XYZ file of C-alpha atoms in Angstrom:
722
model
C 3.182 -11.376 -16.837
C 1.479 -8.506 -18.637
C 1.992 -5.222 -16.854
C -1.706 -4.480 -17.104
C -2.855 -7.743 -15.481
C -5.923 -6.829 -13.461
C -6.035 -3.277 -14.833
C -7.752 -3.893 -18.158
C -10.876 -1.938 -17.251
C -8.864 1.005 -15.995
C -6.525 1.278 -18.997
C -8.859 0.561 -21.893
C -10.043 2.881 -24.631
C -13.140 3.781 -22.617
C -11.589 3.180 -19.200
C -11.214 5.399 -16.191
C -7.839 6.880 -17.120
C -8.844 7.612 -20.710
C -11.726 9.700 -19.397
C -9.674 11.287 -16.613
C -6.938 12.346 -19.059
C -9.348 13.230 -21.852
C -7.610 10.968 -24.344
C -7.489 7.258 -25.033
C -4.322 5.151 -25.392
C -4.813 5.142 -29.161
C -5.119 8.932 -29.268
C -8.878 9.380 -29.491
C -10.513 12.268 -27.639
C -12.660 11.455 -24.626
C -15.095 13.611 -22.688
C -13.056 14.491 -19.573
C -14.301 13.544 -16.135
C -15.033 16.067 -13.386
C -14.699 19.470 -15.065
C -12.495 22.265 -13.726
C -12.434 21.183 -10.084
C -10.427 17.994 -10.266
C -10.044 15.518 -7.426
C -6.654 14.137 -6.537
C -6.918 10.420 -7.286
C -5.362 8.197 -4.613
C -4.680 4.545 -5.431
C -5.276 2.794 -2.117
C -3.905 -0.615 -1.243
C -1.186 -2.204 0.841
C 2.048 -3.880 -0.241
C 1.783 -6.048 -3.325
C -1.454 -4.515 -4.597
C 0.211 -3.082 -7.724
C -0.087 0.661 -7.132
C 3.290 1.462 -8.645
C 2.712 -1.038 -11.433
C -0.551 0.698 -12.317
C 1.113 4.128 -12.369
C 3.812 2.850 -14.695
C 1.177 1.204 -16.892
C -0.699 4.529 -17.121
C 2.537 6.223 -18.161
C 3.325 3.561 -20.749
C -0.187 3.544 -22.214
C -0.773 7.294 -22.367
C 2.533 9.191 -22.330
C 2.819 9.412 -26.125
C -0.660 10.938 -26.358
C -0.795 13.288 -23.370
C 2.017 14.576 -21.136
C 2.227 12.060 -18.298
C 5.128 12.175 -15.851
C 5.878 9.351 -13.402
C 7.788 10.356 -10.247
C 8.921 8.158 -7.370
C 8.571 10.179 -4.162
C 10.406 7.465 -2.230
C 13.549 7.622 -4.360
C 16.677 8.882 -2.542
C 17.806 10.487 -5.804
C 16.192 13.858 -5.072
C 17.682 14.190 -1.598
C 21.071 13.147 -2.968
C 20.906 15.868 -5.623
C 19.976 18.446 -2.998
C 22.759 17.475 -0.602
C 25.602 19.600 -2.110
C 23.620 22.860 -1.783
C 21.148 22.439 1.055
C 20.541 26.183 1.285
C 19.386 26.348 -2.333
C 17.902 22.919 -2.997
C 15.712 20.308 -1.370
C 14.242 16.963 -2.327
C 11.003 18.767 -3.222
C 12.632 21.328 -5.513
C 14.672 18.615 -7.204
C 11.561 16.561 -7.856
C 9.687 19.576 -9.262
C 12.639 20.519 -11.445
C 12.854 16.921 -12.673
C 9.177 16.948 -13.644
C 9.607 20.240 -15.474
C 12.707 19.046 -17.326
C 10.917 15.968 -18.621
C 8.009 18.068 -19.851
C 10.443 20.468 -21.519
C 11.365 17.640 -23.880
C 7.889 16.197 -24.436
C 7.314 15.693 -28.163
C 3.614 14.893 -28.309
C 0.755 17.003 -29.636
C 1.410 20.669 -28.928
C 5.129 20.194 -28.329
C 7.213 20.787 -25.256
C 6.321 22.923 -22.250
C 8.067 25.880 -20.649
C 8.189 26.760 -16.960
C 9.052 30.455 -16.552
C 6.934 30.849 -13.394
C 8.627 27.898 -11.719
C 11.998 29.125 -12.990
C 11.573 32.501 -11.303
C 11.009 30.867 -7.918
C 13.865 28.386 -8.332
C 16.163 31.242 -9.394
C 15.337 33.142 -6.201
C 16.044 30.247 -3.874
C 19.340 29.761 -5.744
C 20.574 32.844 -3.880
C 20.976 30.571 -0.862
C 24.004 28.750 -2.308
C 26.746 28.219 0.223
C 29.376 30.345 -1.528
C 26.986 33.208 -2.201
C 29.027 34.927 -4.943
C 27.400 36.172 -8.170
C 29.201 33.451 -10.112
C 28.004 30.752 -7.671
C 24.407 32.004 -7.814
C 24.587 32.213 -11.607
C 25.923 28.651 -11.799
C 23.089 27.434 -9.564
C 20.444 29.212 -11.634
C 21.906 27.797 -14.831
C 20.885 24.327 -13.595
C 17.380 25.372 -14.633
C 18.331 26.983 -17.936
C 15.999 24.831 -20.033
C 12.893 25.693 -18.013
C 11.801 29.240 -18.919
C 11.873 29.217 -22.697
C 11.403 26.820 -25.565
C 14.234 25.983 -27.881
C 13.727 27.303 -31.398
C 11.900 24.678 -33.419
C 10.927 24.876 -37.036
C 7.272 25.868 -37.324
C 6.981 27.201 -33.776
C 7.631 30.574 -32.234
C 10.702 30.597 -30.032
C 9.606 31.699 -26.645
C 6.824 34.383 -26.514
C 6.982 37.065 -23.829
C 9.421 35.047 -21.672
C 12.054 35.104 -24.441
C 15.533 35.946 -23.225
C 14.636 35.764 -19.532
C 17.412 33.378 -18.608
C 20.264 34.848 -20.614
C 19.303 38.400 -19.776
C 18.932 37.673 -16.082
C 22.242 35.876 -15.824
C 24.144 38.470 -17.841
C 22.722 41.352 -15.818
C 23.292 39.573 -12.521
C 26.936 38.777 -13.142
C 27.630 42.228 -14.577
C 25.957 44.059 -11.703
C 27.670 42.164 -8.923
C 30.997 41.369 -10.552
C 33.905 41.766 -8.154
C 31.781 42.290 -5.023
C 32.391 40.288 -1.880
C 29.076 39.054 -0.511
C 27.957 36.959 2.430
C 25.795 33.973 1.485
C 22.495 35.692 2.228
C 23.320 39.200 1.062
C 20.282 41.201 -0.015
C 22.374 42.496 -2.924
C 22.232 39.105 -4.629
C 18.463 38.762 -4.463
C 17.918 42.418 -5.391
C 20.159 42.130 -8.419
C 18.512 38.899 -9.485
C 15.040 40.426 -9.154
C 16.078 43.453 -11.184
C 17.602 41.191 -13.819
C 14.515 39.017 -14.038
C 12.030 41.845 -14.408
C 14.255 43.866 -16.734
C 14.581 40.992 -19.200
C 10.841 40.323 -19.499
C 8.274 41.754 -21.846
C 5.381 43.610 -20.136
C 3.126 40.556 -20.253
C 5.785 38.479 -18.559
C 6.215 41.062 -15.792
C 2.448 41.157 -15.309
C 2.274 37.391 -15.045
C 5.078 37.228 -12.471
C 3.362 39.951 -10.512
C 0.121 37.989 -10.515
C 1.516 34.741 -9.191
C 4.249 35.906 -6.806
C 2.224 38.852 -5.612
C -0.110 36.184 -4.190
C 2.621 34.619 -2.053
C 1.491 34.701 1.609
C 2.360 38.102 3.078
C 3.444 39.655 -0.241
C 0.480 42.035 -0.356
C 0.328 41.878 -4.139
C 4.004 42.894 -4.550
C 5.848 40.252 -6.594
C 9.286 41.430 -5.459
C 8.215 40.930 -1.844
C 6.736 37.561 -2.698
C 9.908 36.304 -4.340
C 12.094 37.613 -1.501
C 9.813 36.006 1.083
C 9.850 32.762 -0.876
C 13.663 32.673 -0.738
C 13.717 33.667 2.944
C 11.182 31.000 3.888
C 13.138 28.384 1.986
C 16.331 29.285 3.858
C 14.491 29.230 7.193
C 13.714 25.547 6.882
C 10.921 23.697 8.678
C 7.340 24.738 7.984
C 8.498 27.923 6.268
C 10.492 25.914 3.741
C 7.523 23.624 3.180
C 5.383 26.702 2.426
C 7.898 27.849 -0.186
C 8.118 24.390 -1.765
C 4.340 24.104 -1.898
C 4.139 27.447 -3.676
C 6.678 26.265 -6.236
C 4.438 23.271 -6.941
C 1.634 25.751 -7.585
C 3.900 27.658 -9.971
C 4.611 24.471 -11.909
C 0.904 23.739 -12.241
C 0.296 27.356 -13.300
C 2.844 26.916 -16.072
C 1.069 23.776 -17.274
C -2.294 25.509 -17.083
C -0.986 28.469 -19.090
C 0.227 26.138 -21.822
C -3.310 24.788 -22.255
C -5.323 27.988 -21.869
C -5.878 30.745 -24.390
C -6.526 30.412 -28.100
C -3.117 28.971 -28.946
C -3.153 26.373 -26.176
C -6.730 25.374 -26.960
C -5.826 24.772 -30.608
C -2.513 23.009 -30.055
C -3.014 20.857 -26.962
C -5.403 18.020 -26.172
C -6.233 16.161 -23.022
C -4.898 16.891 -19.559
C -1.304 16.700 -18.335
C -0.713 14.303 -15.445
C 1.703 13.826 -12.574
C 1.856 10.267 -11.248
C 3.325 10.190 -7.731
C 4.493 6.762 -6.627
C 5.201 6.053 -2.945
C 3.333 9.220 -2.023
C 2.920 8.003 1.565
C 6.490 9.246 2.176
C 6.974 12.721 3.713
C 7.841 14.194 0.302
C 4.786 12.678 -1.367
C 2.474 13.717 1.464
C 3.840 17.263 1.272
C 3.070 17.507 -2.447
C -0.409 16.093 -1.964
C -1.106 18.451 0.892
C 0.015 21.382 -1.279
C -2.251 20.641 -4.236
C -5.218 19.734 -2.041
C -4.844 22.916 0.005
C -4.651 25.056 -3.140
C -7.722 23.460 -4.667
C -9.655 23.745 -1.421
C -8.891 27.479 -1.494
C -10.287 27.797 -5.021
C -7.180 27.377 -7.172
C -8.109 25.607 -10.371
C -5.855 23.812 -12.836
C -6.241 20.901 -15.197
C -3.272 18.882 -13.950
C -4.312 15.325 -13.151
C -2.592 14.216 -9.945
C -2.655 10.468 -9.293
C -0.776 9.199 -6.253
C -0.404 6.053 -4.199
C -1.739 5.685 -0.663
C -1.095 2.652 1.479
C -3.808 3.367 4.033
C -7.343 2.402 3.091
C -8.607 5.858 4.125
C -6.019 7.626 1.958
C -3.851 8.890 4.812
C -4.340 10.465 8.236
C -3.247 13.907 6.968
C -6.467 14.153 4.966
C -8.621 14.401 8.079
C -7.179 17.388 9.936
C -6.384 15.449 13.089
C -9.921 14.076 13.413
C -10.538 10.313 13.424
C -11.524 9.344 9.872
C -14.831 7.984 11.194
C -15.781 11.538 12.266
C -15.243 12.967 8.769
C -17.475 12.098 5.809
C -15.776 9.354 3.826
C -14.131 10.477 0.577
C -15.654 9.400 -2.693
C -14.322 6.060 -3.837
C -14.199 4.015 -7.014
C -13.819 0.275 -7.352
C -12.892 -0.820 -10.879
C -15.344 -3.705 -10.677
C -18.124 -1.113 -10.449
C -17.402 -0.168 -14.061
C -18.646 3.431 -14.106
C -16.602 6.052 -12.208
C -18.594 7.830 -9.520
C -19.915 11.343 -9.789
C -17.540 13.558 -7.820
C -17.946 17.068 -6.471
C -16.390 18.951 -3.608
C -18.586 18.937 -0.510
C -17.423 22.268 0.874
C -17.589 25.590 -0.963
C -14.297 26.843 -2.471
C -12.317 28.804 0.085
C -13.654 26.802 3.036
C -10.248 26.541 4.689
C -11.490 24.370 7.550
C -12.904 21.665 5.308
C -10.895 18.417 5.523
C -8.503 17.766 2.690
C -10.340 14.465 2.221
C -13.022 16.495 0.433
C -10.649 16.884 -2.494
C -9.745 13.244 -3.142
C -11.186 10.273 -4.968
C -10.058 6.925 -3.581
C -9.455 4.324 -6.275
C -9.463 0.936 -4.546
C -6.783 -1.235 -6.068
C -8.411 -4.408 -7.376
C -7.611 -7.888 -6.186
C -7.321 -10.403 -8.984
C -10.482 -12.301 -9.753
C -10.512 -16.089 -9.687
C -10.388 -16.189 -13.486
C -7.440 -13.774 -13.669
C -5.581 -15.745 -11.030
C -6.125 -19.056 -12.786
C -5.054 -17.563 -16.107
C -1.775 -16.364 -14.613
C -0.935 -19.642 -12.870
C -1.872 -21.719 -15.929
C 0.252 -19.489 -18.158
C 3.224 -20.146 -15.898
C 2.541 -23.868 -15.804
C 2.512 -24.126 -19.594
C 6.064 -22.769 -19.698
C 7.276 -25.684 -17.615
C 7.301 -29.412 -18.206
C 3.775 -30.724 -18.629
C 2.110 -31.662 -15.358
C -1.033 -33.546 -14.625
C -4.269 -31.659 -14.251
C -4.452 -32.559 -10.562
C -1.139 -30.849 -9.855
C -2.172 -27.725 -11.735
C -5.480 -27.511 -9.913
C -3.742 -28.035 -6.578
C -1.209 -25.309 -7.389
C -3.993 -22.971 -8.499
C -5.808 -23.507 -5.210
C -2.670 -22.968 -3.128
C -1.750 -19.764 -4.961
C -5.316 -18.483 -4.615
C -5.519 -19.140 -0.883
C -2.058 -17.868 0.050
C -2.255 -14.754 -2.123
C -5.881 -13.843 -1.475
C -5.761 -12.313 -4.961
C -2.979 -9.858 -4.012
C -1.390 -9.371 -7.449
C 2.280 -9.377 -6.453
C 1.890 -12.544 -4.403
C 0.092 -14.203 -7.309
C 2.935 -13.277 -9.666
C 5.688 -14.603 -7.407
C 3.887 -17.737 -6.242
C 2.797 -18.648 -9.762
C 6.344 -18.214 -11.052
C 7.827 -20.330 -8.248
C 5.197 -23.032 -8.705
C 5.808 -23.366 -12.441
C 7.968 -26.470 -11.948
C 6.773 -27.369 -8.456
C 5.185 -30.776 -7.887
C 2.655 -30.439 -5.102
C 1.504 -33.638 -3.407
C -2.249 -34.002 -3.313
C -2.358 -33.830 0.491
C 0.236 -31.076 0.889
C -0.344 -27.995 3.002
C -0.539 -24.819 0.915
C 2.464 -23.467 2.823
C 4.625 -26.177 1.240
C 4.638 -24.098 -1.923
C 6.491 -21.357 -0.041
C 9.653 -23.478 -0.183
C 9.547 -23.542 -3.997
C 12.709 -21.924 -5.415
C 12.523 -18.693 -7.364
C 15.090 -16.692 -9.311
C 14.027 -13.175 -10.254
C 14.448 -12.037 -13.847
C 17.764 -10.236 -14.295
C 18.971 -11.315 -10.840
C 22.361 -13.055 -10.783
C 21.809 -14.274 -7.228
C 21.079 -17.964 -6.688
C 17.547 -19.242 -6.405
C 15.830 -18.577 -3.097
C 12.621 -19.908 -1.564
C 9.727 -17.804 -2.772
C 8.798 -17.109 0.862
C 12.114 -15.276 1.373
C 11.550 -13.231 -1.780
C 8.052 -12.221 -0.711
C 9.067 -11.323 2.831
C 11.811 -9.087 1.497
C 9.578 -7.411 -1.080
C 6.440 -7.040 1.018
C 7.969 -6.245 4.423
C 11.656 -5.330 4.350
C 11.384 -3.171 1.228
C 8.121 -1.577 2.379
C 8.776 -0.691 5.994
C 6.169 1.539 7.618
C 7.001 5.173 6.927
C 6.726 6.074 10.603
C 8.604 3.070 11.969
C 11.426 4.476 14.157
C 14.871 3.697 12.779
C 15.868 1.725 15.874
C 13.226 -0.877 15.023
C 14.070 -1.368 11.343
C 16.428 -4.301 11.844
C 14.060 -6.427 13.916
C 10.697 -5.429 12.397
C 10.432 -8.681 10.412
C 11.336 -10.748 13.474
C 8.673 -9.022 15.568
C 6.010 -9.601 12.929
C 7.110 -13.226 12.650
C 6.464 -13.843 16.322
C 3.213 -11.862 16.179
C 1.863 -14.253 13.546
C 0.566 -16.442 16.400
C -1.192 -13.544 18.184
C -4.930 -12.977 18.060
C -5.537 -9.639 19.784
C -3.589 -6.802 21.383
C -3.213 -8.487 24.758
C -1.864 -11.577 23.081
C 0.483 -9.443 20.974
C 1.744 -7.445 23.951
C 2.744 -10.657 25.749
C 4.881 -11.633 22.779
C 6.307 -8.143 22.303
C 7.369 -7.812 25.931
C 9.149 -11.158 25.727
C 10.910 -10.579 22.405
C 11.911 -6.979 23.177
C 13.191 -7.638 26.689
C 16.415 -5.760 27.288
C 15.681 -3.119 24.650
C 15.447 0.526 25.660
C 13.025 1.381 22.862
C 10.042 -0.934 22.597
C 6.959 -1.179 20.469
C 3.587 -1.999 21.956
C 0.771 -3.865 20.270
C -0.999 -0.536 19.735
C 2.075 0.848 17.949
C 2.453 -2.219 15.752
C -1.249 -2.271 14.913
C -1.114 1.378 13.862
C 2.009 0.794 11.771
C 0.372 -2.146 10.004
C -2.684 0.009 9.273
C -0.472 2.817 7.955
C 1.277 0.320 5.683
C -2.040 -0.807 4.239
C -2.349 -4.277 5.744
C -5.978 -5.144 6.555
C -7.197 -5.899 10.052
C -9.116 -8.869 11.407
C -11.076 -9.191 14.625
C -9.649 -12.673 15.307
C -6.053 -12.347 14.099
C -3.516 -9.678 14.998
C -1.864 -10.095 11.580
C -5.087 -9.560 9.693
C -4.041 -10.546 6.169
C -4.293 -14.296 5.666
C -1.484 -14.550 3.107
C 0.955 -12.419 5.098
C 0.162 -14.431 8.218
C 0.909 -17.698 6.420
C 4.256 -16.332 5.235
C 5.162 -15.342 8.787
C 3.920 -18.614 10.308
C 6.070 -20.473 7.773
C 9.092 -18.382 8.737
C 8.425 -18.798 12.474
C 8.379 -22.578 12.216
C 11.712 -22.513 10.382
C 13.530 -20.066 12.679
C 14.866 -22.865 14.892
C 15.214 -26.627 14.347
C 12.061 -28.707 14.730
C 9.847 -25.651 15.056
C 11.278 -24.714 18.470
C 10.496 -21.004 18.032
C 6.897 -21.840 17.075
C 6.387 -24.012 20.159
C 8.061 -21.487 22.460
C 5.711 -18.685 21.410
C 2.611 -20.827 21.794
C 3.780 -22.125 25.170
C 4.382 -18.527 26.294
C 0.812 -17.594 25.396
C -0.649 -20.813 26.791
C 1.014 -20.165 30.147
C -0.037 -16.503 30.145
C -3.710 -17.375 29.700
C -3.472 -20.210 32.216
C -2.330 -17.617 34.735
C -5.091 -15.248 33.686
C -7.731 -17.938 34.202
C -6.410 -18.712 37.685
C -6.131 -15.064 38.752
C -9.252 -13.557 37.216
C -11.778 -16.344 37.422
C -12.011 -16.790 33.626
C -13.062 -13.348 32.339
C -13.517 -12.621 28.641
C -10.648 -13.714 26.464
C -10.343 -10.829 24.006
C -10.734 -12.364 20.555
C -12.081 -15.506 22.276
C -15.166 -16.281 24.315
C -13.064 -16.962 27.390
C -9.506 -17.084 28.633
C -9.726 -20.872 28.874
C -10.711 -21.136 25.206
C -7.844 -18.813 24.263
C -5.424 -20.955 26.262
C -6.709 -24.131 24.648
C -6.143 -22.705 21.171
C -2.429 -22.229 21.869
C -2.220 -25.547 23.719
C -3.718 -27.352 20.714
C -1.039 -26.164 18.281
C 1.887 -26.618 20.650
C 1.551 -30.300 21.441
C -1.411 -30.430 23.810
C -3.925 -32.132 21.551
C -4.862 -34.840 24.043
C -5.401 -32.288 26.821
C -7.672 -30.265 24.539
C -9.678 -33.381 23.652
C -10.170 -34.200 27.348
C -11.264 -30.609 28.038
C -13.773 -30.675 25.190
C -15.181 -34.062 26.188
C -15.736 -32.891 29.755
C -17.349 -29.550 28.848
C -19.776 -30.768 26.162
C -22.704 -32.231 28.153
C -25.438 -29.732 28.904
C -24.123 -26.895 26.729
C -23.939 -27.979 23.058
C -24.419 -24.511 21.536
C -21.711 -22.832 23.626
C -19.481 -25.874 23.185
C -19.688 -25.717 19.378
C -18.686 -22.044 19.433
C -15.721 -22.842 21.684
C -14.690 -25.757 19.478
C -14.550 -23.470 16.423
C -12.414 -20.914 18.269
C -10.003 -23.532 19.585
C -9.616 -25.152 16.153
C -9.109 -21.914 14.206
C -5.338 -22.267 14.225
C -2.431 -23.076 11.900
C -0.971 -26.561 11.883
C 2.733 -26.915 12.733
C 5.179 -28.370 10.255
C 5.865 -32.034 9.817
C 3.598 -34.952 8.956
C -0.082 -34.009 9.060
C -2.190 -36.844 10.432
C -5.350 -34.801 10.985
C -7.284 -36.327 8.094
C -6.549 -39.889 9.206
C -7.337 -39.007 12.814
C -10.606 -37.336 11.796
C -11.616 -40.486 9.921
C -10.812 -42.729 12.890
C -7.827 -44.376 11.188
C -5.556 -43.540 14.134
C -6.181 -45.608 17.251
C -7.478 -43.576 20.210
C -8.199 -44.628 23.793
C -11.106 -43.724 26.015
C -14.898 -43.858 25.926
C -16.927 -43.287 22.763
C -17.653 -39.636 23.598
C -13.997 -38.801 23.933
C -12.973 -40.708 20.777
C -15.684 -38.995 18.742
C -14.737 -35.553 20.081
C -11.121 -36.311 19.123
C -12.145 -37.068 15.551
C -14.444 -34.040 15.345
C -11.755 -31.698 16.636
C -9.383 -32.795 13.872
C -12.049 -32.514 11.171
C -12.950 -28.990 12.288
C -9.262 -28.077 12.511
C -8.794 -29.146 8.894
C -11.709 -26.946 7.814
C -10.694 -23.922 9.860
C -7.001 -23.726 9.014
C -7.918 -23.253 5.330
C -4.535 -24.253 3.892
C -5.512 -27.537 2.272
C -8.541 -28.781 0.333
C -11.414 -30.271 2.312
C -14.570 -30.456 0.224
C -17.136 -33.245 0.240
C -15.055 -35.844 2.049
C -14.483 -33.639 5.079
C -18.077 -32.402 4.944
C -19.318 -35.989 5.170
C -16.929 -36.651 8.058
C -18.237 -33.619 9.935
C -21.851 -34.654 9.432
C -21.155 -38.241 10.482
C -19.334 -37.272 13.689
C -21.885 -34.687 14.775
C -24.686 -37.136 14.064
C -22.930 -39.698 16.252
C -22.699 -37.175 19.074
C -26.339 -36.225 18.634
C -27.541 -39.748 19.535
C -25.310 -40.198 22.573
C -26.669 -40.179 26.085
C -25.871 -36.720 27.442
C -27.932 -33.600 28.020
C -28.480 -31.514 24.854
C -27.065 -34.132 22.470
C -30.055 -33.932 20.148
C -29.401 -30.296 19.341
C -26.197 -31.252 17.505
C -28.169 -32.674 14.570
C -28.892 -29.194 13.213
C -25.225 -28.270 13.621
C -24.283 -31.324 11.549
C -26.413 -30.072 8.679
C -25.129 -26.505 8.902
C -21.426 -27.303 9.214
C -21.340 -29.966 6.531
C -23.084 -27.607 4.089
C -20.507 -24.903 4.750
C -17.551 -27.303 4.472
C -18.790 -28.827 1.226
C -18.924 -25.375 -0.369
C -15.548 -24.192 0.932
C -17.099 -21.776 3.415
C -15.503 -21.101 6.819
C -17.281 -22.525 9.819
C -16.257 -19.474 11.866
C -16.178 -16.293 9.839
C -13.760 -13.418 10.298
C -12.411 -10.647 8.094
C -9.550 -12.666 6.605
C -11.616 -15.786 5.908
C -14.235 -13.599 4.243
C -11.473 -12.286 1.987
C -10.658 -15.842 0.918
C -14.299 -16.616 0.192
C -14.632 -13.511 -1.997
C -11.681 -14.650 -4.138
C -13.226 -18.032 -4.980
């Protein structure tokens, strides 16, 4: 698959990123978007939407033309590097130093960058090394030796007013403190380092350090105080350390800004530098985003493009200052299908410290694949395999489309697994989940594609705020919750499957964690993403032989709502019209089909409109594994006992169930069956029968065009992908 599948509009010569960076992939200049006050661009979308893939594609398309650095905020590498010297390093400082090192070697237009401002701050926090001797501090500072000055290159000046800062500072530091015995936090170390830094700089360099570090909170314009406070805050940990790290991020951006400003920078450099922050929903990523957004809200201006990922649709709760997102004006957003990026400007005046950070972001909604893109990808995979008939290819295309909902990663995996998969014409879409898949470069044996997707979409993308004690059974909990409709339903399952545990999750907790992870919600299904729910339903049925786990969960919920109906006199049923209807839904899919038919036959006379609504709710359910006889039963090919009303209701229930499950084709045949059965009911001798004729017309029209009979958020998503 092409890495830019689905991103063509964003990555093109005139696309969004060309205009944001001020340069096209081929090197042509572009009028930059948004001027001096840049928004932070957040790519919003849940697991499998391609956020990281898009960031890497931006890097690959543009990094030879403008300085673009990709950083994975979720990588353990930075914390591992910080571990040996926790008093002088952190994951944040290691990430910033990594970004600076990569830019120090950038060989595009204008040459490499230097980071003397960042270096000064990193040198000061190096005084917190565990050993604390001059030699230990010097060794720690030397980790950043490439940052403050450019190596001598033919045709370029070697350094400017920062020249010699590193060597002079280190030589003076070691000479001054040689032979002294110092405790780890001795003021002598920091004083000597400060003296060495300022003594080795030209006047312009000293002025520049004074400007930036004199602005450190509480420094009162005194750079020496600012640098000392920076080091002290870093050693203090907690919020104080975060303040110091955030200021170092500002120093890095100041270094990049300095390289572009002035006559020399204007002549030598083109476009805007960019930092691409993958997995920015992690604490480290959120900290960096908070830092840049806070600075820009306060009036700091730089030309560094910051593009980061955000799982939550609203960009992240931290953007709203503790207020519910609905109480804060929604951030500007851009959908690639719109074509033209929106006009963006900050709502609040610069320096308005109480304005929400959301004012400073632009949400870029990650695109789902269109029907044409999806078909192109599945057909490309099919052509690599042995030739198949057109019917099989069309059936595979439809199954991939419905199960993936256009989610790019699911399309990629399902299309690859289905390349050699023969799908029977009457198969359930979930059958494709058993197709074997071997990942490129993976020496492990083939595995069902469902197992691959569950690992990649759930186990490898656990909610950031999921407590550690729940990591091991998170997938199992979601699997059981695949049969839940609302929070009450989910809490019944959670209490049962967490019995005996000290730490338990409630439905509210799980719902919030799913939202934080970027999974969409649905008013009729607790697991609101259709494709994810099908994966989990498939896993649930296979947990125990003969679907025993599936039946046990549905029986648990059936019995719960039977008790509710007896105790409460049939109050509202949450996602359902009534508790009885909710109970019948679970009874239908756990072996109680005949009971449901009897209930429907008894409750139809005199209330056709209410009855039709209840029928749709009862039948909006997945079908268990095994042989599927619904089509034959809907067409009357399976013998049924009882009077004509009951037999016709039996057939209609199975026809509606086929339409509402949405995991197999229905089309004209099922539409005709629906119309025929409703017409039969409409001429029977019971009160209100005649009103079913209009329903026959409406439902058959919807079924023939692949529309859901009962709409909800996840079925609407499927319709939009057609």
